[in-house]
PDB file of C-alpha atoms and ligand atoms in Angstrom:
ATOM      1  CA  MET G   1     -22.667  -1.441  -6.635  1.00  0.00           C
ATOM      2  CA  GLU G   2     -19.656  -2.105  -8.905  1.00  0.00           C
ATOM      3  CA  LYS G   3     -16.555  -3.008  -6.905  1.00  0.00           C
ATOM      4  CA  VAL G   4     -13.666  -0.754  -7.962  1.00  0.00           C
ATOM      5  CA  ILE G   5     -10.257  -1.127  -6.333  1.00  0.00           C
ATOM      6  CA  LEU G   6      -7.314   1.258  -6.502  1.00  0.00           C
ATOM      7  CA  ILE G   7      -3.998  -0.245  -5.498  1.00  0.00           C
ATOM      8  CA  THR G   8      -1.248   2.351  -5.240  1.00  0.00           C
ATOM      9  CA  GLY G   9       2.097   0.842  -6.196  1.00  0.00           C
ATOM     10  CA  GLY G  10       0.170  -2.040  -7.749  1.00  0.00           C
ATOM     11  CA  SER G  11       2.637  -2.815 -10.500  1.00  0.00           C
ATOM     12  CA  ARG G  12       5.121  -4.862  -8.477  1.00  0.00           C
ATOM     13  CA  GLY G  13       5.606  -6.800  -5.250  1.00  0.00           C
ATOM     14  CA  ILE G  14       2.816  -6.798  -2.654  1.00  0.00           C
ATOM     15  CA  GLY G  15       0.631  -4.461  -4.751  1.00  0.00           C
ATOM     16  CA  ALA G  16       0.810  -6.712  -7.818  1.00  0.00           C
ATOM     17  CA  ALA G  17      -0.024  -9.807  -5.732  1.00  0.00           C
ATOM     18  CA  THR G  18      -3.038  -7.904  -4.344  1.00  0.00           C
ATOM     19  CA  ALA G  19      -4.158  -6.940  -7.864  1.00  0.00           C
ATOM     20  CA  LEU G  20      -4.111 -10.597  -8.937  1.00  0.00           C
ATOM     21  CA  LEU G  21      -6.191 -11.686  -5.937  1.00  0.00           C
ATOM     22  CA  ALA G  22      -8.593  -8.750  -6.431  1.00  0.00           C
ATOM     23  CA  ALA G  23      -9.215  -9.953  -9.984  1.00  0.00           C
ATOM     24  CA  GLY G  24     -10.652 -13.171  -8.566  1.00  0.00           C
ATOM     25  CA  GLU G  25     -12.915 -11.235  -6.189  1.00  0.00           C
ATOM     26  CA  GLY G  26     -14.888  -9.414  -8.884  1.00  0.00           C
ATOM     27  CA  TYR G  27     -13.195  -6.018  -8.664  1.00  0.00           C
ATOM     28  CA  ARG G  28     -12.474  -3.677 -11.506  1.00  0.00           C
ATOM     29  CA  VAL G  29      -8.776  -3.205 -10.843  1.00  0.00           C
ATOM     30  CA  CYS G  30      -6.831   0.016 -11.105  1.00  0.00           C
ATOM     31  CA  ILE G  31      -3.071  -0.368 -10.786  1.00  0.00           C
ATOM     32  CA  ASN G  32      -1.179   2.802  -9.955  1.00  0.00           C
ATOM     33  CA  TYR G  33       2.602   3.056 -10.323  1.00  0.00           C
ATOM     34  CA  ARG G  34       5.218   5.793 -10.404  1.00  0.00           C
ATOM     35  CA  SER G  35       7.597   5.065 -13.276  1.00  0.00           C
ATOM     36  CA  ASP G  36       8.074   1.389 -14.206  1.00  0.00           C
ATOM     37  CA  HIS G  37       5.792   1.090 -17.266  1.00  0.00           C
ATOM     38  CA  VAL G  38       7.030  -2.392 -18.102  1.00  0.00           C
ATOM     39  CA  ALA G  39       6.083  -3.844 -14.711  1.00  0.00           C
ATOM     40  CA  ALA G  40       2.692  -2.086 -14.823  1.00  0.00           C
ATOM     41  CA  LYS G  41       1.985  -3.514 -18.278  1.00  0.00           C
ATOM     42  CA  ARG G  42       3.018  -7.005 -17.195  1.00  0.00           C
ATOM     43  CA  THR G  43       0.773  -6.983 -14.102  1.00  0.00           C
ATOM     44  CA  CYS G  44      -2.145  -5.570 -16.120  1.00  0.00           C
ATOM     45  CA  ALA G  45      -1.810  -8.426 -18.611  1.00  0.00           C
ATOM     46  CA  GLN G  46      -1.798 -10.985 -15.781  1.00  0.00           C
ATOM     47  CA  VAL G  47      -4.914  -9.447 -14.212  1.00  0.00           C
ATOM     48  CA  ARG G  48      -6.681  -9.332 -17.592  1.00  0.00           C
ATOM     49  CA  GLU G  49      -5.871 -13.017 -18.155  1.00  0.00           C
ATOM     50  CA  LEU G  50      -7.874 -13.742 -14.993  1.00  0.00           C
ATOM     51  CA  GLY G  51     -10.910 -12.130 -16.642  1.00  0.00           C
ATOM     52  CA  ALA G  52     -11.029  -8.836 -14.711  1.00  0.00           C
ATOM     53  CA  GLN G  53     -11.298  -5.331 -16.095  1.00  0.00           C
ATOM     54  CA  VAL G  54      -8.018  -3.567 -15.411  1.00  0.00           C
ATOM     55  CA  MET G  55      -6.207  -0.335 -16.128  1.00  0.00           C
ATOM     56  CA  SER G  56      -2.882   1.087 -15.048  1.00  0.00           C
ATOM     57  CA  ILE G  57      -2.328   4.756 -14.267  1.00  0.00           C
ATOM     58  CA  GLN G  58       0.997   6.434 -13.733  1.00  0.00           C
ATOM     59  CA  ALA G  59       0.884   8.951 -10.875  1.00  0.00           C
ATOM     60  CA  ASP G  60       3.247   9.940  -8.106  1.00  0.00           C
ATOM     61  CA  VAL G  61       1.159   9.610  -4.948  1.00  0.00           C
ATOM     62  CA  SER G  62       3.324  12.140  -3.121  1.00  0.00           C
ATOM     63  CA  ASP G  63       1.780  14.888  -5.295  1.00  0.00           C
ATOM     64  CA  GLU G  64      -1.896  15.823  -4.752  1.00  0.00           C
ATOM     65  CA  ALA G  65      -2.405  17.184  -8.288  1.00  0.00           C
ATOM     66  CA  GLN G  66      -1.451  13.764  -9.663  1.00  0.00           C
ATOM     67  CA  ILE G  67      -3.733  12.035  -7.140  1.00  0.00           C
ATOM     68  CA  VAL G  68      -6.648  14.224  -8.268  1.00  0.00           C
ATOM     69  CA  SER G  69      -6.060  13.203 -11.909  1.00  0.00           C
ATOM     70  CA  LEU G  70      -5.688   9.554 -10.894  1.00  0.00           C
ATOM     71  CA  PHE G  71      -9.090   9.468  -9.168  1.00  0.00           C
ATOM     72  CA  ALA G  72     -10.742  11.456 -11.970  1.00  0.00           C
ATOM     73  CA  ARG G  73      -9.603   8.901 -14.553  1.00  0.00           C
ATOM     74  CA  ILE G  74     -10.906   6.033 -12.453  1.00  0.00           C
ATOM     75  CA  ASP G  75     -14.259   7.847 -12.046  1.00  0.00           C
ATOM     76  CA  ALA G  76     -14.509   8.260 -15.805  1.00  0.00           C
ATOM     77  CA  GLU G  77     -13.511   4.729 -16.813  1.00  0.00           C
ATOM     78  CA  PHE G  78     -14.539   2.416 -13.943  1.00  0.00           C
ATOM     79  CA  GLY G  79     -16.768   4.505 -11.651  1.00  0.00           C
ATOM     80  CA  PRO G  80     -15.919   5.676  -8.137  1.00  0.00           C
ATOM     81  CA  VAL G  81     -13.410   3.760  -6.053  1.00  0.00           C
ATOM     82  CA  THR G  82     -14.989   1.438  -3.455  1.00  0.00           C
ATOM     83  CA  ALA G  83     -11.747  -0.047  -2.139  1.00  0.00           C
ATOM     84  CA  LEU G  84      -8.363   1.641  -1.654  1.00  0.00           C
ATOM     85  CA  VAL G  85      -5.082  -0.087  -0.880  1.00  0.00           C
ATOM     86  CA  ASN G  86      -2.499   2.471   0.208  1.00  0.00           C
ATOM     87  CA  ASN G  87       0.446   0.277  -0.724  1.00  0.00           C
ATOM     88  CA  ALA G  88       2.982   2.523  -2.535  1.00  0.00           C
ATOM     89  CA  GLY G  89       5.945   3.154  -0.303  1.00  0.00           C
ATOM     90  CA  THR G  90       9.635   3.806  -0.390  1.00  0.00           C
ATOM     91  CA  VAL G  91      12.790   3.539   1.693  1.00  0.00           C
ATOM     92  CA  ALA G  92      16.292   4.946   1.318  1.00  0.00           C
ATOM     93  CA  GLU G  93      19.808   3.539   1.805  1.00  0.00           C
ATOM     94  CA  ALA G  94      20.430   2.085   5.235  1.00  0.00           C
ATOM     95  CA  SER G  95      22.057   4.735   7.410  1.00  0.00           C
ATOM     96  CA  ARG G  96      22.103   6.285  10.871  1.00  0.00           C
ATOM     97  CA  VAL G  97      19.884   9.260  11.673  1.00  0.00           C
ATOM     98  CA  GLU G  98      22.856  11.650  11.946  1.00  0.00           C
ATOM     99  CA  ASP G  99      23.581  10.982   8.262  1.00  0.00           C
ATOM    100  CA  MET G 100      20.036  11.564   6.964  1.00  0.00           C
ATOM    101  CA  SER G 101      19.434  14.668   4.828  1.00  0.00           C
ATOM    102  CA  GLU G 102      16.333  16.856   4.975  1.00  0.00           C
ATOM    103  CA  LEU G 103      15.646  15.964   1.343  1.00  0.00           C
ATOM    104  CA  ARG G 104      15.614  12.249   2.151  1.00  0.00           C
ATOM    105  CA  LEU G 105      13.297  12.739   5.141  1.00  0.00           C
ATOM    106  CA  LEU G 106      10.856  14.843   3.138  1.00  0.00           C
ATOM    107  CA  ARG G 107      10.784  12.293   0.328  1.00  0.00           C
ATOM    108  CA  ILE G 108      10.092   9.395   2.705  1.00  0.00           C
ATOM    109  CA  MET G 109       7.398  11.285   4.618  1.00  0.00           C
ATOM    110  CA  LYS G 110       5.699  12.607   1.465  1.00  0.00           C
ATOM    111  CA  THR G 111       5.512   9.172  -0.145  1.00  0.00           C
ATOM    112  CA  ASN G 112       4.778   7.039   2.932  1.00  0.00           C
ATOM    113  CA  VAL G 113       2.607   9.402   5.010  1.00  0.00           C
ATOM    114  CA  VAL G 114       1.281  12.403   3.067  1.00  0.00           C
ATOM    115  CA  GLY G 115       0.533  10.296  -0.039  1.00  0.00           C
ATOM    116  CA  PRO G 116      -1.630   7.690   1.753  1.00  0.00           C
ATOM    117  CA  ILE G 117      -3.468  10.420   3.692  1.00  0.00           C
ATOM    118  CA  LEU G 118      -4.235  12.307   0.475  1.00  0.00           C
ATOM    119  CA  CYS G 119      -5.303   9.130  -1.346  1.00  0.00           C
ATOM    120  CA  ALA G 120      -7.605   8.329   1.589  1.00  0.00           C
ATOM    121  CA  LYS G 121      -9.000  11.868   1.414  1.00  0.00           C
ATOM    122  CA  HIS G 122      -9.929  11.464  -2.250  1.00  0.00           C
ATOM    123  CA  ALA G 123     -11.314   7.961  -1.656  1.00  0.00           C
ATOM    124  CA  VAL G 124     -13.474   9.228   1.251  1.00  0.00           C
ATOM    125  CA  LEU G 125     -14.858  11.977  -0.982  1.00  0.00           C
ATOM    126  CA  ARG G 126     -16.247   9.142  -3.136  1.00  0.00           C
ATOM    127  CA  MET G 127     -17.122   6.573  -0.455  1.00  0.00           C
ATOM    128  CA  SER G 128     -18.656   8.645   2.315  1.00  0.00           C
ATOM    129  CA  PRO G 129     -22.444   9.065   2.559  1.00  0.00           C
ATOM    130  CA  ARG G 130     -21.634  12.684   3.615  1.00  0.00           C
ATOM    131  CA  HIS G 131     -20.567  13.163  -0.010  1.00  0.00           C
ATOM    132  CA  GLY G 132     -23.179  10.961  -1.696  1.00  0.00           C
ATOM    133  CA  GLY G 133     -21.141   7.740  -1.493  1.00  0.00           C
ATOM    134  CA  LYS G 134     -22.225   4.255  -0.423  1.00  0.00           C
ATOM    135  CA  GLY G 135     -19.345   3.242   1.864  1.00  0.00           C
ATOM    136  CA  GLY G 136     -16.121   1.418   1.188  1.00  0.00           C
ATOM    137  CA  SER G 137     -12.978  -0.019   2.636  1.00  0.00           C
ATOM    138  CA  ILE G 138      -9.380   1.163   2.976  1.00  0.00           C
ATOM    139  CA  VAL G 139      -6.276  -0.881   3.810  1.00  0.00           C
ATOM    140  CA  ASN G 140      -2.980   0.824   4.587  1.00  0.00           C
ATOM    141  CA  VAL G 141       0.229  -1.131   4.052  1.00  0.00           C
ATOM    142  CA  SER G 142       2.381  -0.359   7.054  1.00  0.00           C
ATOM    143  CA  SER G 143       5.298  -2.432   8.378  1.00  0.00           C
ATOM    144  CA  VAL G 144       6.435  -4.257  11.509  1.00  0.00           C
ATOM    145  CA  ALA G 145       9.128  -1.545  11.428  1.00  0.00           C
ATOM    146  CA  ALA G 146       6.472   0.760  12.965  1.00  0.00           C
ATOM    147  CA  ARG G 147       6.845  -1.136  16.260  1.00  0.00           C
ATOM    148  CA  LEU G 148      10.492  -2.261  15.922  1.00  0.00           C
ATOM    149  CA  GLY G 149      12.016   1.111  14.886  1.00  0.00           C
ATOM    150  CA  SER G 150      14.690  -0.129  12.423  1.00  0.00           C
ATOM    151  CA  ALA G 151      17.606   1.274  14.433  1.00  0.00           C
ATOM    152  CA  GLY G 152      20.799   1.818  12.460  1.00  0.00           C
ATOM    153  CA  GLU G 153      19.019   1.129   9.167  1.00  0.00           C
ATOM    154  CA  TYR G 154      16.092   3.393   8.412  1.00  0.00           C
ATOM    155  CA  VAL G 155      14.483   4.938  11.439  1.00  0.00           C
ATOM    156  CA  ASP G 156      12.870   7.491   9.117  1.00  0.00           C
ATOM    157  CA  TYR G 157      11.020   4.733   7.251  1.00  0.00           C
ATOM    158  CA  ALA G 158       9.927   3.111  10.529  1.00  0.00           C
ATOM    159  CA  ALA G 159       8.682   6.489  11.802  1.00  0.00           C
ATOM    160  CA  SER G 160       6.718   7.021   8.582  1.00  0.00           C
ATOM    161  CA  LYS G 161       4.969   3.671   9.097  1.00  0.00           C
ATOM    162  CA  GLY G 162       4.296   4.589  12.740  1.00  0.00           C
ATOM    163  CA  ALA G 163       2.537   7.703  11.476  1.00  0.00           C
ATOM    164  CA  LEU G 164       0.546   5.573   9.023  1.00  0.00           C
ATOM    165  CA  ASP G 165      -0.567   3.348  11.921  1.00  0.00           C
ATOM    166  CA  THR G 166      -1.788   6.348  13.914  1.00  0.00           C
ATOM    167  CA  PHE G 167      -3.573   7.642  10.831  1.00  0.00           C
ATOM    168  CA  THR G 168      -5.250   4.225  10.446  1.00  0.00           C
ATOM    169  CA  ILE G 169      -6.614   4.387  14.005  1.00  0.00           C
ATOM    170  CA  GLY G 170      -7.781   8.001  13.712  1.00  0.00           C
ATOM    171  CA  LEU G 171      -9.397   7.692  10.298  1.00  0.00           C
ATOM    172  CA  SER G 172     -11.105   4.421  11.230  1.00  0.00           C
ATOM    173  CA  ARG G 173     -12.793   6.142  14.188  1.00  0.00           C
ATOM    174  CA  GLU G 174     -13.667   9.224  12.136  1.00  0.00           C
ATOM    175  CA  LEU G 175     -15.428   7.045   9.539  1.00  0.00           C
ATOM    176  CA  ALA G 176     -16.756   4.162  11.614  1.00  0.00           C
ATOM    177  CA  GLY G 177     -20.345   5.441  11.595  1.00  0.00           C
ATOM    178  CA  GLY G 178     -20.309   6.091   7.849  1.00  0.00           C
ATOM    179  CA  GLY G 179     -19.863   2.640   6.370  1.00  0.00           C
ATOM    180  CA  ILE G 180     -16.145   2.975   5.651  1.00  0.00           C
ATOM    181  CA  ARG G 181     -13.715   0.592   7.357  1.00  0.00           C
ATOM    182  CA  VAL G 182     -10.017   1.446   7.651  1.00  0.00           C
ATOM    183  CA  ASN G 183      -7.448  -1.199   8.569  1.00  0.00           C
ATOM    184  CA  ALA G 184      -3.766  -1.950   8.054  1.00  0.00           C
ATOM    185  CA  VAL G 185      -1.379  -4.812   7.432  1.00  0.00           C
ATOM    186  CA  ARG G 186       2.148  -4.792   8.836  1.00  0.00           C
ATOM    187  CA  PRO G 187       4.459  -7.030   6.794  1.00  0.00           C
ATOM    188  CA  GLY G 188       7.877  -8.139   8.007  1.00  0.00           C
ATOM    189  CA  TYR G 189      10.659  -9.209   5.626  1.00  0.00           C
ATOM    190  CA  ILE G 190       8.936 -10.001   2.321  1.00  0.00           C
ATOM    191  CA  TYR G 191      10.675 -11.152  -0.861  1.00  0.00           C
ATOM    192  CA  THR G 192      10.184  -8.201  -3.268  1.00  0.00           C
ATOM    193  CA  ASP G 193      12.463  -5.764  -5.092  1.00  0.00           C
ATOM    194  CA  PHE G 194      11.861  -3.212  -2.310  1.00  0.00           C
ATOM    195  CA  HIS G 195      15.072  -4.149  -0.506  1.00  0.00           C
ATOM    196  CA  ALA G 196      17.243  -3.044  -3.415  1.00  0.00           C
ATOM    197  CA  LEU G 197      16.221   0.531  -2.471  1.00  0.00           C
ATOM    198  CA  SER G 198      17.935   0.176   0.907  1.00  0.00           C
ATOM    199  CA  GLY G 199      21.103  -1.028  -0.805  1.00  0.00           C
ATOM    200  CA  ASP G 200      20.867  -4.815  -0.347  1.00  0.00           C
ATOM    201  CA  PRO G 201      18.682  -6.831  -2.730  1.00  0.00           C
ATOM    202  CA  GLN G 202      19.614 -10.045  -0.826  1.00  0.00           C
ATOM    203  CA  ARG G 203      18.521  -8.591   2.517  1.00  0.00           C
ATOM    204  CA  VAL G 204      15.616 -10.976   3.223  1.00  0.00           C
ATOM    205  CA  SER G 205      17.558 -14.192   2.665  1.00  0.00           C
ATOM    206  CA  LYS G 206      20.471 -12.881   4.752  1.00  0.00           C
ATOM    207  CA  LEU G 207      18.142 -12.046   7.656  1.00  0.00           C
ATOM    208  CA  GLU G 208      16.151 -15.308   7.588  1.00  0.00           C
ATOM    209  CA  PRO G 209      18.048 -16.922  10.503  1.00  0.00           C
ATOM    210  CA  GLY G 210      16.743 -14.143  12.796  1.00  0.00           C
ATOM    211  CA  ILE G 211      13.089 -14.600  11.816  1.00  0.00           C
ATOM    212  CA  PRO G 212      11.231 -16.871  14.288  1.00  0.00           C
ATOM    213  CA  MET G 213       9.603 -18.813  11.419  1.00  0.00           C
ATOM    214  CA  GLY G 214      13.021 -19.152   9.777  1.00  0.00           C
ATOM    215  CA  ARG G 215      12.024 -17.677   6.421  1.00  0.00           C
ATOM    216  CA  GLY G 216      11.031 -14.466   4.701  1.00  0.00           C
ATOM    217  CA  GLY G 217       7.449 -14.015   3.532  1.00  0.00           C
ATOM    218  CA  VAL G 218       6.102 -13.805  -0.008  1.00  0.00           C
ATOM    219  CA  ALA G 219       3.906 -11.063  -1.430  1.00  0.00           C
ATOM    220  CA  GLU G 220       0.867 -13.352  -1.754  1.00  0.00           C
ATOM    221  CA  GLU G 221       0.871 -13.968   2.013  1.00  0.00           C
ATOM    222  CA  VAL G 222       0.411 -10.232   2.580  1.00  0.00           C
ATOM    223  CA  ALA G 223      -2.091  -9.857  -0.270  1.00  0.00           C
ATOM    224  CA  GLU G 224      -4.379 -12.513   1.254  1.00  0.00           C
ATOM    225  CA  ALA G 225      -4.687 -10.436   4.440  1.00  0.00           C
ATOM    226  CA  ILE G 226      -5.310  -7.232   2.479  1.00  0.00           C
ATOM    227  CA  ILE G 227      -8.082  -8.816   0.423  1.00  0.00           C
ATOM    228  CA  TRP G 228      -9.673 -10.302   3.540  1.00  0.00           C
ATOM    229  CA  LEU G 229      -9.663  -6.947   5.354  1.00  0.00           C
ATOM    230  CA  LEU G 230     -11.261  -5.289   2.319  1.00  0.00           C
ATOM    231  CA  SER G 231     -13.976  -7.913   2.081  1.00  0.00           C
ATOM    232  CA  GLU G 232     -17.322  -8.246   3.837  1.00  0.00           C
ATOM    233  CA  LYS G 233     -15.829 -11.215   5.704  1.00  0.00           C
ATOM    234  CA  ALA G 234     -14.063  -8.555   7.813  1.00  0.00           C
ATOM    235  CA  SER G 235     -17.281  -6.552   8.253  1.00  0.00           C
ATOM    236  CA  TYR G 236     -16.722  -5.842  11.978  1.00  0.00           C
ATOM    237  CA  ALA G 237     -13.009  -5.023  11.668  1.00  0.00           C
ATOM    238  CA  THR G 238     -11.959  -1.407  11.638  1.00  0.00           C
ATOM    239  CA  GLY G 239      -8.877   0.283  13.098  1.00  0.00           C
ATOM    240  CA  THR G 240      -7.169  -3.106  13.286  1.00  0.00           C
ATOM    241  CA  PHE G 241      -3.739  -4.394  12.251  1.00  0.00           C
ATOM    242  CA  ILE G 242      -2.683  -7.738  10.875  1.00  0.00           C
ATOM    243  CA  ASP G 243       1.026  -8.384  11.397  1.00  0.00           C
ATOM    244  CA  LEU G 244       2.606 -10.662   8.800  1.00  0.00           C
ATOM    245  CA  GLY G 245       6.124 -10.929  10.144  1.00  0.00           C
ATOM    246  CA  GLY G 246       6.714 -14.648  10.598  1.00  0.00           C
ATOM    247  CA  GLY G 247       6.763 -14.107  14.369  1.00  0.00           C
ATOM    248  CA  ARG G 248       8.746 -10.853  14.482  1.00  0.00           C
TER     249      ARG G 248
HETATM  250  P1  NAP D   1       8.128  -2.800  -4.355  1.00  0.00           P
HETATM  251  O1  NAP D   1       8.177  -4.192  -4.866  1.00  0.00           O
HETATM  252  O2  NAP D   1       9.381  -1.968  -4.353  1.00  0.00           O
HETATM  253  O3  NAP D   1       6.971  -2.001  -5.127  1.00  0.00           O
HETATM  254  C1  NAP D   1       6.732  -0.670  -4.801  1.00  0.00           C
HETATM  255  C2  NAP D   1       5.596  -0.163  -5.642  1.00  0.00           C
HETATM  256  O4  NAP D   1       5.293   1.174  -5.206  1.00  0.00           O
HETATM  257  C3  NAP D   1       5.910  -0.058  -7.114  1.00  0.00           C
HETATM  258  O5  NAP D   1       4.731  -0.330  -7.833  1.00  0.00           O
HETATM  259  C4  NAP D   1       6.308   1.414  -7.281  1.00  0.00           C
HETATM  260  O6  NAP D   1       6.120   1.899  -8.605  1.00  0.00           O
HETATM  261  C5  NAP D   1       5.328   2.058  -6.334  1.00  0.00           C
HETATM  262  N1  NAP D   1       5.685   3.389  -5.871  1.00  0.00           N
HETATM  263  C6  NAP D   1       6.765   3.765  -5.146  1.00  0.00           C
HETATM  264  N2  NAP D   1       6.722   5.103  -4.917  1.00  0.00           N
HETATM  265  C7  NAP D   1       5.591   5.568  -5.510  1.00  0.00           C
HETATM  266  C8  NAP D   1       5.000   6.835  -5.648  1.00  0.00           C
HETATM  267  N3  NAP D   1       5.554   7.921  -5.107  1.00  0.00           N
HETATM  268  N4  NAP D   1       3.849   6.946  -6.346  1.00  0.00           N
HETATM  269  C9  NAP D   1       3.259   5.848  -6.892  1.00  0.00           C
HETATM  270  N5  NAP D   1       3.777   4.621  -6.791  1.00  0.00           N
HETATM  271  C10 NAP D   1       4.932   4.473  -6.126  1.00  0.00           C
HETATM  272  O7  NAP D   1       7.630  -2.758  -2.828  1.00  0.00           O
HETATM  273  P2  NAP D   1       6.844  -3.817  -1.920  1.00  0.00           P
HETATM  274  O8  NAP D   1       7.842  -4.605  -1.178  1.00  0.00           O
HETATM  275  O9  NAP D   1       5.788  -4.504  -2.683  1.00  0.00           O
HETATM  276  O10 NAP D   1       6.219  -2.804  -0.858  1.00  0.00           O
HETATM  277  C11 NAP D   1       4.881  -2.378  -0.901  1.00  0.00           C
HETATM  278  C12 NAP D   1       4.539  -1.771   0.441  1.00  0.00           C
HETATM  279  O11 NAP D   1       4.812  -2.724   1.475  1.00  0.00           O
HETATM  280  C13 NAP D   1       5.361  -0.523   0.807  1.00  0.00           C
HETATM  281  O12 NAP D   1       4.527   0.420   1.419  1.00  0.00           O
HETATM  282  C14 NAP D   1       6.386  -1.051   1.799  1.00  0.00           C
HETATM  283  O13 NAP D   1       6.795  -0.036   2.705  1.00  0.00           O
HETATM  284  C15 NAP D   1       5.588  -2.117   2.489  1.00  0.00           C
HETATM  285  N6  NAP D   1       6.414  -3.139   3.147  1.00  0.00           N
HETATM  286  C16 NAP D   1       7.238  -3.942   2.409  1.00  0.00           C
HETATM  287  C17 NAP D   1       8.020  -4.900   3.067  1.00  0.00           C
HETATM  288  C18 NAP D   1       8.949  -5.817   2.346  1.00  0.00           C
HETATM  289  O14 NAP D   1       9.731  -6.531   3.021  1.00  0.00           O
HETATM  290  N7  NAP D   1       8.927  -5.873   1.012  1.00  0.00           N
HETATM  291  C19 NAP D   1       7.951  -4.996   4.454  1.00  0.00           C
HETATM  292  C20 NAP D   1       7.102  -4.156   5.154  1.00  0.00           C
HETATM  293  C21 NAP D   1       6.327  -3.229   4.491  1.00  0.00           C
HETATM  294  P3  NAP D   1       7.389   2.030  -9.631  1.00  0.00           P
HETATM  295  O15 NAP D   1       7.995   0.667  -9.685  1.00  0.00           O
HETATM  296  O16 NAP D   1       6.791   2.477 -10.901  1.00  0.00           O
HETATM  297  O17 NAP D   1       8.322   3.024  -8.984  1.00  0.00           O
END
């Protein structure tokens, strides 16, 4: 069976690091992104240089119609997805709950919760023996925020990752007898451009003194765990979480 991986939000940060490692593991790599064509092109070129087949597809994963088109294109060009990394995620400016608008909450929940659930749905339709599939593996990219709560900063984001964790447990049990494993990673403070979204691009270096290991993480350290969970080396792991928080 051809190994085909879809990495949502694969153009930058943790997703891009995962795409580069996937290239070395024999996957055909599909990089999804929302709007940054330049980053998607750059990551595609890096993956191609490693000798893997790669394509990038723009799609907003908070919209099911776009997810349907995304999977259809992968079917047509690479064959059905055998591995899904639900990595795309977003956060908004740091603020207290009393200052959060309905619009903000809906945007966070659609991108960080509804999107991954819908992407999993369309992956399961291809992976599950109930639908003619041959199994597969899903990794959700959650956050240590799911257990810490992010008080005073972005409780909405933390709550969205808590929902993703519960989804990971439920889906893993729903699919455990059908050859599909579902796991999650929970990164802590990782050096990517993500923190600019919350209003402070220097956030990780400022917070390093409070991290037990004394430093922020890098995207590759998260990608290694994702690739391991996807692989047959993790064949008995489902419904599990790997925390990559430097001790947080
Ligand atoms: P990043 O560098 O900001 O990259 C985010 C990626 O997601 C980009 O490729 C972006 O595409 C894509 N994306 C965002 N919204 C999307 C949407 N609606 N549809 C499709 N793609 C979308 O972020 P990162 O730090 O690598 O974070 C990746 C994941 O790790 C997220 O789920 C995040 O919550 C989680 N995480 C990160 C940290 C951290 O410290 N960095 C910690 C814990 C958890 P465009 O650039 O085209 O918009």
